[in-house]
Short mmCIF file of C-alpha atoms in Angstrom, two decimals:
data_model
loop_
_atom_site.label_atom_id
_atom_site.label_comp_id
_atom_site.label_asym_id
_atom_site.label_seq_id
_atom_site.Cartn_x
_atom_site.Cartn_y
_atom_site.Cartn_z
CA UNK A 1 12.76 -19.25 -7.61
CA UNK A 2 13.32 -16.22 -5.37
CA UNK A 3 13.35 -13.95 -8.44
CA UNK A 4 10.09 -15.51 -9.68
CA UNK A 5 8.40 -15.02 -6.31
CA UNK A 6 9.72 -11.47 -6.03
CA UNK A 7 8.31 -10.52 -9.44
CA UNK A 8 4.85 -11.77 -8.55
CA UNK A 9 5.05 -10.18 -5.12
CA UNK A 10 5.87 -6.61 -6.15
CA UNK A 11 6.53 -5.14 -9.58
CA UNK A 12 9.64 -3.28 -8.40
CA UNK A 13 11.53 -6.60 -8.68
CA UNK A 14 11.93 -5.93 -12.42
CA UNK A 15 15.16 -4.12 -11.51
CA UNK A 16 16.83 -7.35 -10.30
CA UNK A 17 18.76 -8.11 -13.53
CA UNK A 18 20.25 -4.61 -13.57
CA UNK A 19 20.96 -4.82 -9.85
CA UNK A 20 22.82 -8.11 -10.32
CA UNK A 21 24.95 -6.67 -13.12
CA UNK A 22 25.83 -3.68 -10.95
CA UNK A 23 26.71 -6.00 -8.06
CA UNK A 24 29.15 -7.88 -10.29
CA UNK A 25 30.70 -4.56 -11.28
CA UNK A 26 31.10 -3.58 -7.64
CA UNK A 27 32.28 -6.97 -6.46
CA UNK A 28 34.51 -8.12 -9.29
CA UNK A 29 34.81 -5.30 -11.79
CA UNK A 30 34.33 -5.38 -15.56
CA UNK A 31 36.52 -8.46 -16.17
CA UNK A 32 33.98 -10.54 -14.26
CA UNK A 33 31.35 -9.77 -16.90
CA UNK A 34 33.55 -10.60 -19.88
CA UNK A 35 33.07 -14.35 -19.58
CA UNK A 36 30.26 -16.31 -21.16
CA UNK A 37 29.62 -18.09 -17.87
CA UNK A 38 28.94 -14.79 -16.11
CA UNK A 39 26.31 -13.74 -18.65
CA UNK A 40 24.87 -17.25 -18.62
CA UNK A 41 24.32 -16.95 -14.88
CA UNK A 42 22.37 -13.74 -15.46
CA UNK A 43 20.25 -15.16 -18.30
CA UNK A 44 17.56 -16.84 -16.12
CA UNK A 45 16.89 -13.57 -14.29
CA UNK A 46 16.63 -11.66 -17.56
CA UNK A 47 14.31 -14.26 -19.11
CA UNK A 48 12.06 -14.32 -16.04
CA UNK A 49 11.80 -10.54 -16.03
CA UNK A 50 11.10 -10.31 -19.77
CA UNK A 51 8.48 -13.05 -19.47
CA UNK A 52 6.85 -11.24 -16.56
CA UNK A 53 6.69 -7.96 -18.51
CA UNK A 54 5.20 -9.73 -21.55
CA UNK A 55 2.56 -11.34 -19.32
CA UNK A 56 1.67 -7.95 -17.84
CA UNK A 57 1.45 -6.48 -21.34
CA UNK A 58 -0.94 -9.22 -22.46
CA UNK A 59 -3.12 -9.02 -19.35
CA UNK A 60 -3.20 -5.28 -18.67
CA UNK A 61 -2.13 -3.69 -21.99
CA UNK A 62 0.91 -2.16 -20.27
CA UNK A 63 4.20 -3.53 -19.01
CA UNK A 64 5.03 -1.20 -16.11
CA UNK A 65 2.00 1.13 -15.97
CA UNK A 66 3.84 3.40 -18.37
CA UNK A 67 0.52 4.82 -19.53
CA UNK A 68 0.03 6.39 -16.09
CA UNK A 69 3.41 8.10 -15.90
CA UNK A 70 3.21 11.89 -15.87
CA UNK A 71 4.60 14.89 -14.05
CA UNK A 72 1.81 14.69 -11.48
CA UNK A 73 2.80 11.17 -10.44
CA UNK A 74 6.51 12.05 -10.49
CA UNK A 75 5.93 15.05 -8.20
CA UNK A 76 3.81 12.89 -5.89
CA UNK A 77 6.58 10.28 -5.88
CA UNK A 78 9.23 12.84 -4.91
CA UNK A 79 7.08 14.29 -2.13
CA UNK A 80 6.54 10.78 -0.79
CA UNK A 81 10.25 10.05 -0.22
CA UNK A 82 10.20 10.98 3.50
CA UNK A 83 7.23 8.66 3.99
CA UNK A 84 9.10 5.86 2.19
CA UNK A 85 12.10 6.38 4.47
CA UNK A 86 10.02 6.27 7.66
CA UNK A 87 8.21 3.14 6.46
CA UNK A 88 11.46 1.40 5.50
CA UNK A 89 13.05 2.10 8.88
CA UNK A 90 10.05 1.53 11.16
CA UNK A 91 7.45 -0.40 9.16
CA UNK A 92 4.88 2.31 9.92
CA UNK A 93 2.96 3.99 7.11
CA UNK A 94 2.82 7.33 8.85
CA UNK A 95 2.45 10.15 6.29
CA UNK A 96 5.32 12.64 6.45
CA UNK A 97 5.00 16.23 5.28
CA UNK A 98 6.40 16.80 1.81
CA UNK A 99 9.62 18.51 0.92
CA UNK A 100 10.03 22.24 1.45
CA UNK A 101 13.03 24.51 0.85
CA UNK A 102 14.32 24.26 4.42
CA UNK A 103 14.01 20.46 4.41
CA UNK A 104 15.95 20.21 1.15
CA UNK A 105 18.73 22.50 2.44
CA UNK A 106 19.01 20.61 5.73
CA UNK A 107 18.91 17.28 3.94
CA UNK A 108 21.68 18.27 1.55
CA UNK A 109 23.75 19.60 4.45
CA UNK A 110 23.39 16.30 6.30
CA UNK A 111 24.29 14.31 3.21
CA UNK A 112 27.32 16.52 2.67
CA UNK A 113 28.41 16.05 6.26
CA UNK A 114 27.94 12.29 6.02
CA UNK A 115 29.97 12.22 2.81
CA UNK A 116 32.85 14.12 4.47
CA UNK A 117 32.83 11.75 7.43
CA UNK A 118 32.72 8.76 5.09
CA UNK A 119 35.68 10.07 3.09
CA UNK A 120 37.67 10.54 6.29
CA UNK A 121 36.86 7.05 7.49
CA UNK A 122 37.15 5.33 4.14
CA UNK A 123 40.71 4.31 4.87
CA UNK A 124 39.51 2.57 8.04
CA UNK A 125 37.06 0.34 6.19
CA UNK A 126 38.24 -2.98 4.74
CA UNK A 127 38.93 -3.03 1.02
CA UNK A 128 35.75 -3.10 -1.04
CA UNK A 129 33.44 -2.30 1.89
CA UNK A 130 32.96 1.32 0.80
CA UNK A 131 31.60 0.34 -2.61
CA UNK A 132 29.39 -2.36 -1.15
CA UNK A 133 27.89 0.19 1.24
CA UNK A 134 27.20 2.56 -1.64
CA UNK A 135 25.58 -0.29 -3.57
CA UNK A 136 23.41 -1.57 -0.71
CA UNK A 137 22.53 1.95 0.46
CA UNK A 138 21.97 4.78 -2.06
CA UNK A 139 22.04 2.67 -5.24
CA UNK A 140 19.71 -0.02 -3.87
CA UNK A 141 17.30 2.67 -2.68
CA UNK A 142 17.17 4.32 -6.10
CA UNK A 143 16.85 0.99 -7.93
CA UNK A 144 14.05 -0.45 -5.81
CA UNK A 145 12.11 2.72 -5.00
CA UNK A 146 12.42 4.19 -8.51
CA UNK A 147 9.75 1.90 -10.07
CA UNK A 148 7.22 3.30 -7.59
CA UNK A 149 7.11 6.52 -9.64
CA UNK A 150 4.33 4.93 -11.72
CA UNK A 151 2.32 3.84 -8.67
CA UNK A 152 -0.40 6.24 -7.55
CA UNK A 153 -0.75 4.93 -4.01
CA UNK A 154 1.51 3.94 -1.14
CA UNK A 155 1.83 0.90 1.06
CA UNK A 156 4.82 -0.35 3.04
CA UNK A 157 4.61 -3.60 1.05
CA UNK A 158 6.22 -1.72 -1.83
CA UNK A 159 9.45 -1.61 0.17
CA UNK A 160 10.14 -5.34 0.51
CA UNK A 161 13.23 -5.25 -1.71
CA UNK A 162 14.32 -1.89 -0.34
CA UNK A 163 14.35 -3.22 3.21
CA UNK A 164 16.56 -6.14 2.13
CA UNK A 165 19.26 -3.71 0.99
CA UNK A 166 19.02 -1.71 4.21
CA UNK A 167 19.28 -4.88 6.30
CA UNK A 168 22.41 -6.01 4.45
CA UNK A 169 23.87 -2.52 4.76
CA UNK A 170 23.37 -2.61 8.53
CA UNK A 171 24.90 -6.09 8.69
CA UNK A 172 27.94 -4.91 6.75
CA UNK A 173 28.40 -1.92 9.05
CA UNK A 174 28.12 -4.20 12.08
CA UNK A 175 30.62 -6.68 10.66
CA UNK A 176 33.43 -4.09 10.40
CA UNK A 177 33.87 -3.55 14.18
CA UNK A 178 33.03 -7.19 14.90
CA UNK A 179 35.77 -8.42 12.58
CA UNK A 180 38.43 -6.42 14.38
CA UNK A 181 38.18 -8.68 17.40
CA UNK A 182 38.00 -5.97 20.06
CA UNK A 183 35.95 -7.10 23.06
CA UNK A 184 34.42 -3.63 23.42
CA UNK A 185 33.57 -3.45 19.72
CA UNK A 186 31.97 -6.88 19.67
CA UNK A 187 30.05 -6.14 22.84
CA UNK A 188 28.72 -2.92 21.33
CA UNK A 189 27.64 -4.71 18.16
CA UNK A 190 25.96 -7.50 20.13
CA UNK A 191 24.17 -5.00 22.37
CA UNK A 192 23.02 -2.92 19.42
CA UNK A 193 21.80 -6.03 17.62
CA UNK A 194 19.88 -7.18 20.69
CA UNK A 195 18.21 -3.77 21.05
CA UNK A 196 17.30 -3.86 17.37
CA UNK A 197 15.74 -7.31 17.70
CA UNK A 198 13.78 -6.37 20.82
CA UNK A 199 12.52 -3.16 19.22
CA UNK A 200 11.50 -4.99 16.07
CA UNK A 201 9.73 -7.66 18.11
CA UNK A 202 7.77 -5.07 20.10
CA UNK A 203 6.77 -3.22 16.95
CA UNK A 204 5.82 -6.46 15.22
CA UNK A 205 3.61 -7.51 18.14
CA UNK A 206 1.81 -4.17 18.05
CA UNK A 207 1.35 -4.32 14.30
CA UNK A 208 0.18 -7.95 14.35
CA UNK A 209 -2.34 -7.13 17.05
CA UNK A 210 -3.78 -4.32 14.94
CA UNK A 211 -4.08 -6.63 11.92
CA UNK A 212 -5.79 -9.32 13.99
CA UNK A 213 -8.26 -6.75 15.31
CA UNK A 214 -8.87 -5.53 11.77
CA UNK A 215 -9.53 -9.10 10.65
CA UNK A 216 -12.06 -9.60 13.44
CA UNK A 217 -13.81 -6.32 12.56
CA UNK A 218 -13.87 -7.26 8.87
CA UNK A 219 -15.55 -10.56 9.78
CA UNK A 220 -18.22 -8.66 11.70
CA UNK A 221 -18.83 -6.41 8.69
CA UNK A 222 -19.06 -9.38 6.31
CA UNK A 223 -21.53 -11.18 8.59
CA UNK A 224 -23.74 -8.11 9.00
CA UNK A 225 -23.72 -7.36 5.27
CA UNK A 226 -24.76 -10.92 4.40
CA UNK A 227 -27.59 -10.86 6.94
CA UNK A 228 -28.91 -7.50 5.76
CA UNK A 229 -28.76 -8.38 2.07
CA UNK A 230 -30.50 -11.70 2.65
CA UNK A 231 -33.28 -9.99 4.61
CA UNK A 232 -33.77 -7.06 2.21
CA UNK A 233 -36.27 -7.25 -0.68
CA UNK A 234 -34.71 -8.06 -4.05
CA UNK A 235 -33.65 -4.91 -5.87
CA UNK A 236 -32.99 -2.89 -2.70
CA UNK A 237 -30.31 -0.22 -2.97
CA UNK A 238 -27.69 -0.49 -0.21
CA UNK A 239 -25.32 2.38 0.57
CA UNK A 240 -22.49 0.51 2.26
CA UNK A 241 -20.37 2.50 4.70
CA UNK A 242 -17.71 -0.12 5.38
CA UNK A 243 -14.47 1.55 6.57
CA UNK A 244 -11.58 1.14 4.11
CA UNK A 245 -8.84 1.02 6.78
CA UNK A 246 -8.35 0.72 10.52
CA UNK A 247 -8.39 3.66 12.90
CA UNK A 248 -4.60 4.06 13.25
CA UNK A 249 -3.21 5.97 10.22
CA UNK A 250 0.35 4.96 11.11
CA UNK A 251 -0.37 1.25 10.64
CA UNK A 252 -2.97 1.43 7.85
CA UNK A 253 -4.52 -1.95 8.56
CA UNK A 254 -6.88 -2.70 5.70
CA UNK A 255 -10.53 -3.48 6.35
CA UNK A 256 -12.69 -3.18 3.24
CA UNK A 257 -10.52 -0.90 1.13
CA UNK A 258 -10.63 -1.86 -2.57
CA UNK A 259 -12.80 -4.89 -1.71
CA UNK A 260 -16.08 -4.03 -3.47
CA UNK A 261 -17.67 -5.72 -5.32
CA UNK A 262 -15.45 -8.78 -4.86
CA UNK A 263 -16.31 -9.17 -1.16
CA UNK A 264 -19.92 -9.73 -2.26
CA UNK A 265 -19.07 -12.33 -4.91
CA UNK A 266 -18.00 -15.99 -4.76
CA UNK A 267 -15.65 -17.31 -3.51
CA UNK A 268 -15.66 -14.61 -0.82
CA UNK A 269 -19.39 -15.09 -0.24
CA UNK A 270 -21.64 -18.09 -0.72
CA UNK A 271 -23.81 -16.34 -3.32
CA UNK A 272 -23.52 -13.39 -5.68
CA UNK A 273 -25.16 -10.64 -3.63
CA UNK A 274 -24.78 -8.11 -6.45
CA UNK A 275 -27.56 -9.99 -8.27
CA UNK A 276 -29.89 -9.50 -5.32
CA UNK A 277 -29.29 -5.84 -4.47
CA UNK A 278 -27.57 -2.76 -5.79
CA UNK A 279 -24.62 -1.94 -3.53
CA UNK A 280 -22.79 1.38 -3.73
CA UNK A 281 -19.76 2.42 -1.69
CA UNK A 282 -17.24 5.18 -1.37
CA UNK A 283 -14.46 5.17 -3.96
CA UNK A 284 -11.97 4.10 -1.26
CA UNK A 285 -13.90 0.85 -0.81
CA UNK A 286 -14.51 0.20 -4.51
CA UNK A 287 -11.92 -1.95 -6.28
CA UNK A 288 -11.32 0.65 -8.99
CA UNK A 289 -11.71 4.26 -7.89
CA UNK A 290 -11.87 5.55 -11.47
CA UNK A 291 -14.90 3.32 -12.16
CA UNK A 292 -16.74 3.97 -8.90
CA UNK A 293 -18.72 7.00 -10.12
CA UNK A 294 -20.10 5.10 -13.12
CA UNK A 295 -21.02 2.18 -10.88
CA UNK A 296 -22.87 4.44 -8.43
CA UNK A 297 -24.82 6.16 -11.22
CA UNK A 298 -25.76 2.82 -12.79
CA UNK A 299 -26.91 1.28 -9.49
CA UNK A 300 -28.95 4.32 -8.46
CA UNK A 301 -30.55 4.62 -11.93
CA UNK A 302 -31.56 0.94 -11.93
CA UNK A 303 -33.01 1.23 -8.42
CA UNK A 304 -34.97 4.42 -9.17
CA UNK A 305 -36.38 3.03 -12.44
CA UNK A 306 -37.69 -0.15 -10.80
CA UNK A 307 -41.48 -0.22 -10.24
CA UNK A 308 -42.92 -0.31 -6.77
CA UNK A 309 -40.58 2.11 -5.00
CA UNK A 310 -37.90 -0.27 -3.76
CA UNK A 311 -36.32 0.58 -0.39
CA UNK A 312 -32.90 2.12 0.22
CA UNK A 313 -30.77 1.03 3.17
CA UNK A 314 -27.68 2.74 4.57
CA UNK A 315 -25.28 0.52 6.54
CA UNK A 316 -22.33 1.51 8.70
CA UNK A 317 -20.55 0.50 11.90
CA UNK A 318 -19.80 2.26 15.16
CA UNK A 319 -16.04 2.86 15.24
CA UNK A 320 -15.84 2.03 18.96
CA UNK A 321 -18.26 -0.82 19.56
CA UNK A 322 -18.40 -2.21 15.98
CA UNK A 323 -22.18 -2.17 16.34
CA UNK A 324 -24.17 -2.18 13.10
CA UNK A 325 -25.75 1.17 12.23
CA UNK A 326 -28.70 1.14 9.86
CA UNK A 327 -30.98 3.68 8.21
CA UNK A 328 -33.89 3.06 5.84
CA UNK A 329 -36.05 5.37 3.81
CA UNK A 330 -39.03 4.32 5.99
CA UNK A 331 -37.52 5.73 9.19
CA UNK A 332 -35.32 8.51 7.79
CA UNK A 333 -37.12 11.49 6.23
CA UNK A 334 -35.59 12.71 2.99
CA UNK A 335 -33.24 9.77 2.57
CA UNK A 336 -34.78 8.57 -0.70
CA UNK A 337 -34.63 12.06 -2.21
CA UNK A 338 -31.04 12.49 -1.04
CA UNK A 339 -29.97 9.25 -2.72
CA UNK A 340 -31.86 10.07 -5.92
CA UNK A 341 -30.07 13.44 -6.00
CA UNK A 342 -26.78 11.60 -6.51
CA UNK A 343 -27.72 11.35 -10.19
CA UNK A 344 -27.62 15.16 -10.42
CA UNK A 345 -23.92 15.31 -9.47
CA UNK A 346 -21.97 17.06 -12.22
CA UNK A 347 -18.57 15.53 -11.46
CA UNK A 348 -17.14 12.41 -9.85
CA UNK A 349 -16.00 14.58 -6.94
CA UNK A 350 -19.52 15.91 -6.40
CA UNK A 351 -20.87 12.37 -6.53
CA UNK A 352 -18.31 11.20 -3.98
CA UNK A 353 -19.28 14.06 -1.69
CA UNK A 354 -22.94 13.12 -2.07
CA UNK A 355 -22.28 9.51 -1.04
CA UNK A 356 -20.30 10.77 1.97
CA UNK A 357 -23.20 13.03 2.96
CA UNK A 358 -25.61 10.08 2.86
CA UNK A 359 -23.29 7.98 5.02
CA UNK A 360 -22.71 10.74 7.55
CA UNK A 361 -26.39 10.58 8.45
CA UNK A 362 -25.47 7.40 10.32
CA UNK A 363 -23.77 9.58 12.93
CA UNK A 364 -26.75 11.80 13.61
CA UNK A 365 -27.85 9.74 16.64
CA UNK A 366 -24.60 10.07 18.63
CA UNK A 367 -23.10 7.01 16.95
CA UNK A 368 -19.35 7.10 16.40
CA UNK A 369 -19.42 6.57 12.68
CA UNK A 370 -16.33 7.56 10.70
CA UNK A 371 -15.61 7.72 7.00
CA UNK A 372 -11.86 6.99 7.28
#
C-alpha cells in the first residue's frame, strides 16, 4: 500500500524496486537474492511500478516524461542541486545560485575530506553501518533525485522520498553513540534530537502559518472574481492578475499558480464562468504554460470580433491589504487599444510581456500590485 501511495504521490517513486534490490545487496549480499522467496517478495513492487508506468503511457502518451528530456533540462537539473539540498534539509524552497568553478572545487574538497574522515572512523562503526550509511545517503539521493531530471520545475514536494533516506541516515548516525551506553554520548544524542525537534516545530509553525494566510488570500480572490464575473456583461474580456504564489520566495506558498481555467470551472465554482466571459492570465497562473499564448490570442480575438464593443476589465489585488484593484476601458484611456495590441505580438514571450504591461497599470495609482 505504501508503494502504491508513493507512486501516485510523486513519480520519483518508480525507483523503489531498484532501491529495494540494492538494499538487499547491502543488507544481505547476493546470496539473499538467489532464493525464489526473495524475488517473490519484490514482485508486488515491480508489478505496481510497471502498472503505474503503463497507466501513465496510456493517459499522457509518455511513461516518465521521456519526450521532454534534453540537455537543457539536464543542465537545469544539475544547477538545481544546491536548491534541492537546502530544501531537503530545511523544507524551504529558497533558490540557491548555480554551480560555478569555485563551488565545484570547494565541494569536491569537502567531499574528499569527509571521505578521509569516514575511512579513518570506519573501524569505529559497527559492522554493516558504513554500507547502510552509503545506501541511505549518497545512493538514496541519486536514486530519488535522479528522476527529477525530466521535471522542468521545482517544488519541495519532489523530495518526499529523499527526505526519508536522510531521516534514516540521521537516525543511524545517532544510534551508534547511543548504543555504546555512555551517559555523555546518550545525553548528547538526546539533546541534539530535542534541538532538532524544536527547530522543526518552529519551522513547521512558520510554514503552516504562511499556507493558512495564502489560503485565506486565495478565498478572497475567488470571491472577488465570482462577484466581478457575475456583474460583468456576457462576453466581457477579463485580464486576471491573480498572484501565482505568496510573497515569501523561500516558502513558495501557492495562491493561483497553475489554477486557470480550472478555478473558474465546476466543481471549484458553482457555474462555468468561462462560458460567461473570456478570462486571460499570465502563463504562471495558467494550467499549461505552453498553451497560454494560444488561449490569450483566442480569447482576445473572440472578444474583439464580438459586435457592440464589449468591455474589458483588469483585476488585481493589493499585495498588502488584499484589496481588489479594478480597471475598465471606460475609466482607463488606451486600455482597449493596449489589449487589442496583444494580437500583434510576434512571439509567446512578447505576448507574455504585453499581458504583464496591462496588469502593471493596476499599480499606477499607488496600489501595491505585484506580478510575482
